[in-house]
PDB file of C-alpha atoms in Angstrom:
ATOM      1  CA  UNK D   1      49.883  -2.219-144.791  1.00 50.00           C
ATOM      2  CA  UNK D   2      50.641  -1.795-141.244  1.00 51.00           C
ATOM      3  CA  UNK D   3      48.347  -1.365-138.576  1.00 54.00           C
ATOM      4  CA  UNK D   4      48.348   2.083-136.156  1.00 52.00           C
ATOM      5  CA  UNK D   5      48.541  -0.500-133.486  1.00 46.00           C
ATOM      6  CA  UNK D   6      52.065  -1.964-134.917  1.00 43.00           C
ATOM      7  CA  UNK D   7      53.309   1.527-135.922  1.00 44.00           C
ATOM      8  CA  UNK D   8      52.304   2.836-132.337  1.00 43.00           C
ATOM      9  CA  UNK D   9      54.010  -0.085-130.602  1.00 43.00           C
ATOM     10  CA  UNK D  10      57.449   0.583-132.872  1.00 45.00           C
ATOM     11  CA  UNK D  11      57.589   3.930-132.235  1.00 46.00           C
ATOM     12  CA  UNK D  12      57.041   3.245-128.244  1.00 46.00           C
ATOM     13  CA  UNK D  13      59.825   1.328-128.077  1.00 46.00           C
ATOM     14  CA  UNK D  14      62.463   3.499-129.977  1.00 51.00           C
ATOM     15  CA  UNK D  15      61.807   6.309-127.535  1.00 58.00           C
ATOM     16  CA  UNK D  16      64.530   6.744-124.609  1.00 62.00           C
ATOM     17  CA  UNK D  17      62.835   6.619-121.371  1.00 89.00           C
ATOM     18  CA  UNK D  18      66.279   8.332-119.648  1.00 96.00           C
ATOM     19  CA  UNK D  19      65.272  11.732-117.839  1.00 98.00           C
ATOM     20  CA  UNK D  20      68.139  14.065-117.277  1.00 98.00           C
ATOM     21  CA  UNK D  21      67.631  14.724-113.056  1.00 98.00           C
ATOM     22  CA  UNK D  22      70.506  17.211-112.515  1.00 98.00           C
ATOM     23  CA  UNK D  23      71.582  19.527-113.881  1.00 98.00           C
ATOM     24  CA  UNK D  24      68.316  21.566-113.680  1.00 98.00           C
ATOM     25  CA  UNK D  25      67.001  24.890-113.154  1.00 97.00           C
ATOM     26  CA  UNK D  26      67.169  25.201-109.082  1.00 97.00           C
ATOM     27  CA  UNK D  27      70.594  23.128-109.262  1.00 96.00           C
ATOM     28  CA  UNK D  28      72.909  24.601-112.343  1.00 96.00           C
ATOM     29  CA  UNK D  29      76.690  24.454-112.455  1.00 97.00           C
ATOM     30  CA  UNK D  30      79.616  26.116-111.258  1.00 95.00           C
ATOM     31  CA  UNK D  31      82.207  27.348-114.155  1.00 93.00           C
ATOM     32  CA  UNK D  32      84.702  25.637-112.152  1.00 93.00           C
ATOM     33  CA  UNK D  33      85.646  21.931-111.947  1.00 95.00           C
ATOM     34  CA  UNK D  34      84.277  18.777-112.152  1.00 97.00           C
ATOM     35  CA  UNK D  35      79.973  18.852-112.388  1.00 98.00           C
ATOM     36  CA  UNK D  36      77.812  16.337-111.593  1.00 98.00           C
ATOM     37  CA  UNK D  37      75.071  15.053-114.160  1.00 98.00           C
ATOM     38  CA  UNK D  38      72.176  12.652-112.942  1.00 99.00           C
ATOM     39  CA  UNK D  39      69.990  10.941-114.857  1.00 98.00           C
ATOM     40  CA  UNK D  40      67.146   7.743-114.655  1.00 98.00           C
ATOM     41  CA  UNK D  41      66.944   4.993-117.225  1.00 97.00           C
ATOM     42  CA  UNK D  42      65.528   1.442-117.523  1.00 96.00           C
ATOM     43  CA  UNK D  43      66.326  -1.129-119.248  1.00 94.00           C
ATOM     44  CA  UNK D  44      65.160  -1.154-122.942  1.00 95.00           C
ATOM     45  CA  UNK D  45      67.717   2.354-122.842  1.00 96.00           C
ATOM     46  CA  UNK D  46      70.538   2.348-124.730  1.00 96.00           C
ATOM     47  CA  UNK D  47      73.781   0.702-123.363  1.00 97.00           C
ATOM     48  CA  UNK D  48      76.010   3.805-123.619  1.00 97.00           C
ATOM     49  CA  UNK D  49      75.371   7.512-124.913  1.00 97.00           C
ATOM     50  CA  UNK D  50      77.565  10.687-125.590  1.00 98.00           C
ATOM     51  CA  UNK D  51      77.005  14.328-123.350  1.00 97.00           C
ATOM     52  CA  UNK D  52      76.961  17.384-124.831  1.00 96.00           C
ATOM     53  CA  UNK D  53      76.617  21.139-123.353  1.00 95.00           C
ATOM     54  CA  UNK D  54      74.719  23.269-125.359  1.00 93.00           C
ATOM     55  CA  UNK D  55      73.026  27.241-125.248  1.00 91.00           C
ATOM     56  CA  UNK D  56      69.561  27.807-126.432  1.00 84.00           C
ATOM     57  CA  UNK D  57      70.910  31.020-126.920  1.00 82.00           C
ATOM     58  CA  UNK D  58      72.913  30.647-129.920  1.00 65.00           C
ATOM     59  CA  UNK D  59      75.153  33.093-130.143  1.00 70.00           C
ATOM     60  CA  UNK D  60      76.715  32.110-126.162  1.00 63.00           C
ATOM     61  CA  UNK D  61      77.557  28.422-127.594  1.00 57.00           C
ATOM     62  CA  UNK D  62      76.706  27.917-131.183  1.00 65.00           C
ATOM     63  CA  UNK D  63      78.236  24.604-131.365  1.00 81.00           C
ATOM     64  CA  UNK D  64      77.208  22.052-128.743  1.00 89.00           C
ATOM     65  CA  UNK D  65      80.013  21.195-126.977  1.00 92.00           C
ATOM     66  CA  UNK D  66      80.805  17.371-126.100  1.00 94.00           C
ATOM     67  CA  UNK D  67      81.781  16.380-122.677  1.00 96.00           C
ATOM     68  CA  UNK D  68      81.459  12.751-122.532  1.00 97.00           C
ATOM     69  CA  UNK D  69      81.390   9.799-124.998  1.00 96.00           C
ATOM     70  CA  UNK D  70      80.616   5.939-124.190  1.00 96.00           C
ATOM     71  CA  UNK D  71      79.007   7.081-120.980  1.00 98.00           C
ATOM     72  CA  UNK D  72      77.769   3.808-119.719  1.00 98.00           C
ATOM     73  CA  UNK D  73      74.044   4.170-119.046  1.00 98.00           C
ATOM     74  CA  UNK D  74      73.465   2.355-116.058  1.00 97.00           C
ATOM     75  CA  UNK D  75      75.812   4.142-113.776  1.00 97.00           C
ATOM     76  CA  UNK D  76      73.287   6.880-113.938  1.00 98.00           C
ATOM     77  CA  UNK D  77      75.450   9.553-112.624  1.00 98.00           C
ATOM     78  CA  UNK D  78      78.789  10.893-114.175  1.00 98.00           C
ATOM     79  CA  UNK D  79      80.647  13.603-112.749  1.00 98.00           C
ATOM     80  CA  UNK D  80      82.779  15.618-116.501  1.00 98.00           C
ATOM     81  CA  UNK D  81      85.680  17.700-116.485  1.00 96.00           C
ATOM     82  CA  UNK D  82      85.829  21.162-118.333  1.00 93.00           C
ATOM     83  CA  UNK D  83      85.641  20.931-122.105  1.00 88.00           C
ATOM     84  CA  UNK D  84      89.442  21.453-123.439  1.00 86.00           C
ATOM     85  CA  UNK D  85      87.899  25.156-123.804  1.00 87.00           C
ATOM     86  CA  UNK D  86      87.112  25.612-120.556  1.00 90.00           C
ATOM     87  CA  UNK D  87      83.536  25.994-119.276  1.00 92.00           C
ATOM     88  CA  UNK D  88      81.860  28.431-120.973  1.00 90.00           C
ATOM     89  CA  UNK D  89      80.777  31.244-119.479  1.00 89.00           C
ATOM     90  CA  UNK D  90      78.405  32.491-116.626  1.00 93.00           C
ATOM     91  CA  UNK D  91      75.211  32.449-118.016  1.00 92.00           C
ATOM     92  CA  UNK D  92      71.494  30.793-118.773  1.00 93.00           C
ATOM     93  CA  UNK D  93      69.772  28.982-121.228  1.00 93.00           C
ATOM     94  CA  UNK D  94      72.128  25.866-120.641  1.00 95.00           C
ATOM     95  CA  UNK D  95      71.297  22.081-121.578  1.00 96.00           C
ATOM     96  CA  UNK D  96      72.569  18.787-121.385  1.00 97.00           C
ATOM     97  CA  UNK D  97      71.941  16.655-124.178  1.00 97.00           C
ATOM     98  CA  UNK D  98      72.329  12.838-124.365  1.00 98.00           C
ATOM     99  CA  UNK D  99      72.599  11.626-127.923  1.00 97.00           C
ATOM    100  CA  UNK D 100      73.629   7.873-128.957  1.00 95.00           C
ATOM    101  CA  UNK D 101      77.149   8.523-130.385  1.00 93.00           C
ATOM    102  CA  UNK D 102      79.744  11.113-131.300  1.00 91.00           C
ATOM    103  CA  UNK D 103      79.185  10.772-134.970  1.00 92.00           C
ATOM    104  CA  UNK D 104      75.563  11.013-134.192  1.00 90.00           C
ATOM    105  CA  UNK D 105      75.012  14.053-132.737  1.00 88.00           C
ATOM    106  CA  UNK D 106      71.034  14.986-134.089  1.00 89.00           C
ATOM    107  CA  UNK D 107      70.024  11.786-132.891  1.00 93.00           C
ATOM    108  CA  UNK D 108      68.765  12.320-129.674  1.00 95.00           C
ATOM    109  CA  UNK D 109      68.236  10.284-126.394  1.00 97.00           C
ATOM    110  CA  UNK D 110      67.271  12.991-123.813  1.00 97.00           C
ATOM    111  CA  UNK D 111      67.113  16.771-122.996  1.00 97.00           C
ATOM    112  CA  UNK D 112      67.916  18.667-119.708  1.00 98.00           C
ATOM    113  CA  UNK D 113      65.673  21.384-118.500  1.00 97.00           C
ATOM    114  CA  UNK D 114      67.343  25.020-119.140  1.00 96.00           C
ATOM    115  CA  UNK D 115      70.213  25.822-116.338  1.00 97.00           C
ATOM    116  CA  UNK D 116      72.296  28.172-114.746  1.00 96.00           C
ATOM    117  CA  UNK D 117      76.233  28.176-115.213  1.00 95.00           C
ATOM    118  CA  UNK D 118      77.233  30.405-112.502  1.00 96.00           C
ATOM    119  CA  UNK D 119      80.737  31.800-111.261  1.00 94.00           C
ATOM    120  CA  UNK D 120      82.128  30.353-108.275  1.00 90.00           C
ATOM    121  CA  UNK D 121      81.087  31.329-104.610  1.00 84.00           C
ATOM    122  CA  UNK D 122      84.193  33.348-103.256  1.00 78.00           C
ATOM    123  CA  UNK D 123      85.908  31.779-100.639  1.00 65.00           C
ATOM    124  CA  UNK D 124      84.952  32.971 -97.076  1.00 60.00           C
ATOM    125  CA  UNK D 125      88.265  32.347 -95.732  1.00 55.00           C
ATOM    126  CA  UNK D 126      90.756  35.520 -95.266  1.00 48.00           C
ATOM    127  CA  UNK D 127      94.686  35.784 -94.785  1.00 49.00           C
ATOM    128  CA  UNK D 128      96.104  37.998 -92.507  1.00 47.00           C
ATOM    129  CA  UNK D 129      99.598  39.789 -92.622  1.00 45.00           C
ATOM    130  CA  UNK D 130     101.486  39.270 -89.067  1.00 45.00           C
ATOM    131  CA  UNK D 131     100.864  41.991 -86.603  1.00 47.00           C
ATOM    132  CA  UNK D 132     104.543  42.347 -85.506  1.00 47.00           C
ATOM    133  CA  UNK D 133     107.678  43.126 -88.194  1.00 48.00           C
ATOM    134  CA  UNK D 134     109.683  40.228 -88.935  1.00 48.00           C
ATOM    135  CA  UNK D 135     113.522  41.389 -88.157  1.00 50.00           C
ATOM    136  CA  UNK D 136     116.482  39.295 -89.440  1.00 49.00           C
ATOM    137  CA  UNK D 137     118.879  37.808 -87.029  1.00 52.00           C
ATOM    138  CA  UNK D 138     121.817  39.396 -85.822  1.00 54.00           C
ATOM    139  CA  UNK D 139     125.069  38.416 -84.715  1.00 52.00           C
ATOM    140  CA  UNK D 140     125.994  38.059 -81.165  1.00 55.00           C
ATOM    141  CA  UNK D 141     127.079  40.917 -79.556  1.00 53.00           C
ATOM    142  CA  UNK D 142     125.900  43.409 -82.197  1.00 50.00           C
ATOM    143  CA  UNK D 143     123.174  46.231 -80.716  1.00 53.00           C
ATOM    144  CA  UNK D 144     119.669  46.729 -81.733  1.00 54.00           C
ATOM    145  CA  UNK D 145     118.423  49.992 -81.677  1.00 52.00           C
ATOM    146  CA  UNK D 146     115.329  51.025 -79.123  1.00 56.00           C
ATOM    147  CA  UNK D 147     113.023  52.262 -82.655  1.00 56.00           C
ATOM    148  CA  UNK D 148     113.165  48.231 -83.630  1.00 53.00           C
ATOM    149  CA  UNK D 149     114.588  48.924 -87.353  1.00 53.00           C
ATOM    150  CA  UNK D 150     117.546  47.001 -87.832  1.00 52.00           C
ATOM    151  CA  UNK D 151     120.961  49.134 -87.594  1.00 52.00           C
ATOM    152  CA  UNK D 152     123.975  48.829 -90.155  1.00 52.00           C
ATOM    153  CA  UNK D 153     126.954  47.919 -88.192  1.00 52.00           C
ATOM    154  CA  UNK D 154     129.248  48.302 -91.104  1.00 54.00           C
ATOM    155  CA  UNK D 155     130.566  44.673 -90.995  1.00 50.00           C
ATOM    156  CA  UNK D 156     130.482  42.766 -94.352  1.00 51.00           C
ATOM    157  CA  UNK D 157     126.989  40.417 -94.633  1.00 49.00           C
ATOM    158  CA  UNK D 158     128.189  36.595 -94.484  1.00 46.00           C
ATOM    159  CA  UNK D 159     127.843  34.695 -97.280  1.00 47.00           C
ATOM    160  CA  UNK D 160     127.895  30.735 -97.936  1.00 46.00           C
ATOM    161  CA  UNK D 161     129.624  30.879-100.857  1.00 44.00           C
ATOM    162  CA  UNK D 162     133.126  29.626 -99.507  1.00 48.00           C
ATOM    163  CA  UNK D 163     134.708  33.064-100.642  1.00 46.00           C
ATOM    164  CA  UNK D 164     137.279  35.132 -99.438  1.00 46.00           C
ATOM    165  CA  UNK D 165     135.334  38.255 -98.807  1.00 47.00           C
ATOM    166  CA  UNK D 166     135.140  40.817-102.344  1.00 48.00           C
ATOM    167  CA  UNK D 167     136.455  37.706-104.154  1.00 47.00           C
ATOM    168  CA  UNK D 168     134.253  37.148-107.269  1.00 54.00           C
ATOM    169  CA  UNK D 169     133.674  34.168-109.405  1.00 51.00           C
ATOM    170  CA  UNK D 170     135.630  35.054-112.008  1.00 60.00           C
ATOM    171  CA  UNK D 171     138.822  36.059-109.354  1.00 61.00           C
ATOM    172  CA  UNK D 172     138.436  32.888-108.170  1.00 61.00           C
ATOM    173  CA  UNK D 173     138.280  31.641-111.625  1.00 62.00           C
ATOM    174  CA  UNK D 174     141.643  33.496-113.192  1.00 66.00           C
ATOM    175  CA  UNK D 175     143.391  32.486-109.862  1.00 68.00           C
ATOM    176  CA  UNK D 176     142.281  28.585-110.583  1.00 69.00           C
ATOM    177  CA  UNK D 177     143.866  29.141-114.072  1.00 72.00           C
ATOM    178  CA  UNK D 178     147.220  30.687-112.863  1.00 75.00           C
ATOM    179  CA  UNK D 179     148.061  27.276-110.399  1.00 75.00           C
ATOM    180  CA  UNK D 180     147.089  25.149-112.652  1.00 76.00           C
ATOM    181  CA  UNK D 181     148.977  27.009-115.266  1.00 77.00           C
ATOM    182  CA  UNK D 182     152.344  26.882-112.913  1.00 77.00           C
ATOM    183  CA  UNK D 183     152.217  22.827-112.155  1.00 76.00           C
ATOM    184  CA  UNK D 184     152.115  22.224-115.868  1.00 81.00           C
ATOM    185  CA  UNK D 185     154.644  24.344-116.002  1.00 79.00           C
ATOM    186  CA  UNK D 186     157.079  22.704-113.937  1.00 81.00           C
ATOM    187  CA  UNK D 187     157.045  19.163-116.488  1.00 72.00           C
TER     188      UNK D 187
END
């Protein structure tokens, strides 16, 4: 039979000393981006460990969502993208859980406290329309009126098309068609 002593001792050292630092309840998440995750761990820890986001309240996030596998332990800070979901959203009742594998998802390492997954902070930053109108260029020699609105001289716009003026495409086209049709012509 085994002694308390021996039992005591095993179960000691198959407990996971990592603590989960951040995220926590004064410093929750954004529902945009990258987040940061922080944790402690010594040395007895397991070498790597899968992240998943989860919602005490079960009917905000049911299914725990995974956000990192083969997260090497020792690096003790990770910074995950969005689940291919997206984050979920605003809310409480948030954790982090560390659990040894992806196939192993009861089993455990570590628990964050509860969080907040909050929306953004606006940006402060504003964009402002120009004060005076924007007027397009005129030709040389043509007059503006005093009232600053643009006047219609009647003379056809320019285009960079290469056209004749009122030529179309398809003018151009037919006209292409009728040369070409008179040098075969000539063999």
């Amino acid at each position: 039979m085994f002694s308390p002593l021996v039992v005591l001792a095993a179960f000691a050292a198959s407990v996971s000393a990592i603590t989960i630092i951040s995220p926590n309840p004064s410093q929750g998440w954004t529902n945009d981006g990258a987040q940061s995750i922080t944790w402690q761990a010594v040395d007895s820890d397991p070498k790597n460990f899968t992240i998943l986001l989860l919602n005490d309240a079960t009917n905000v996030a049911p299914v725990p969502q995974q956000l990192a596998a083969l997260v090497v332990t020792s690096l003790n800070k990770i910074d995950v993208n969005p689940p291919a979901t997206g984050w979920p959203a605003p809310g409480t009742k948030y954790r982090i859980k560390f659990v040894a594998d992806a196939e192993h998802l009861n089993s455990q390492l570590c628990q964050s406290d509860e969080f907040a997954i909050r929306a953004p902070a606006l940006s402060s930053g504003s964009s402002t329309l120009p004060s005076t109108p924007v007027l397009p260029p005129t030709s040389p020699g043509a007059s503006q009126p005093t009232d600053g609105t643009p006047s219609d001289s009647g003379a056809p716009t320019p285009t960079n098309s290469g056209a004749l003026p009122g030529m179309s495409l398809q003018t151009s086209l037919v006209g292409a068609l009728v040369v070409l049709g008179a040098f075969l012509a000539q063999f």
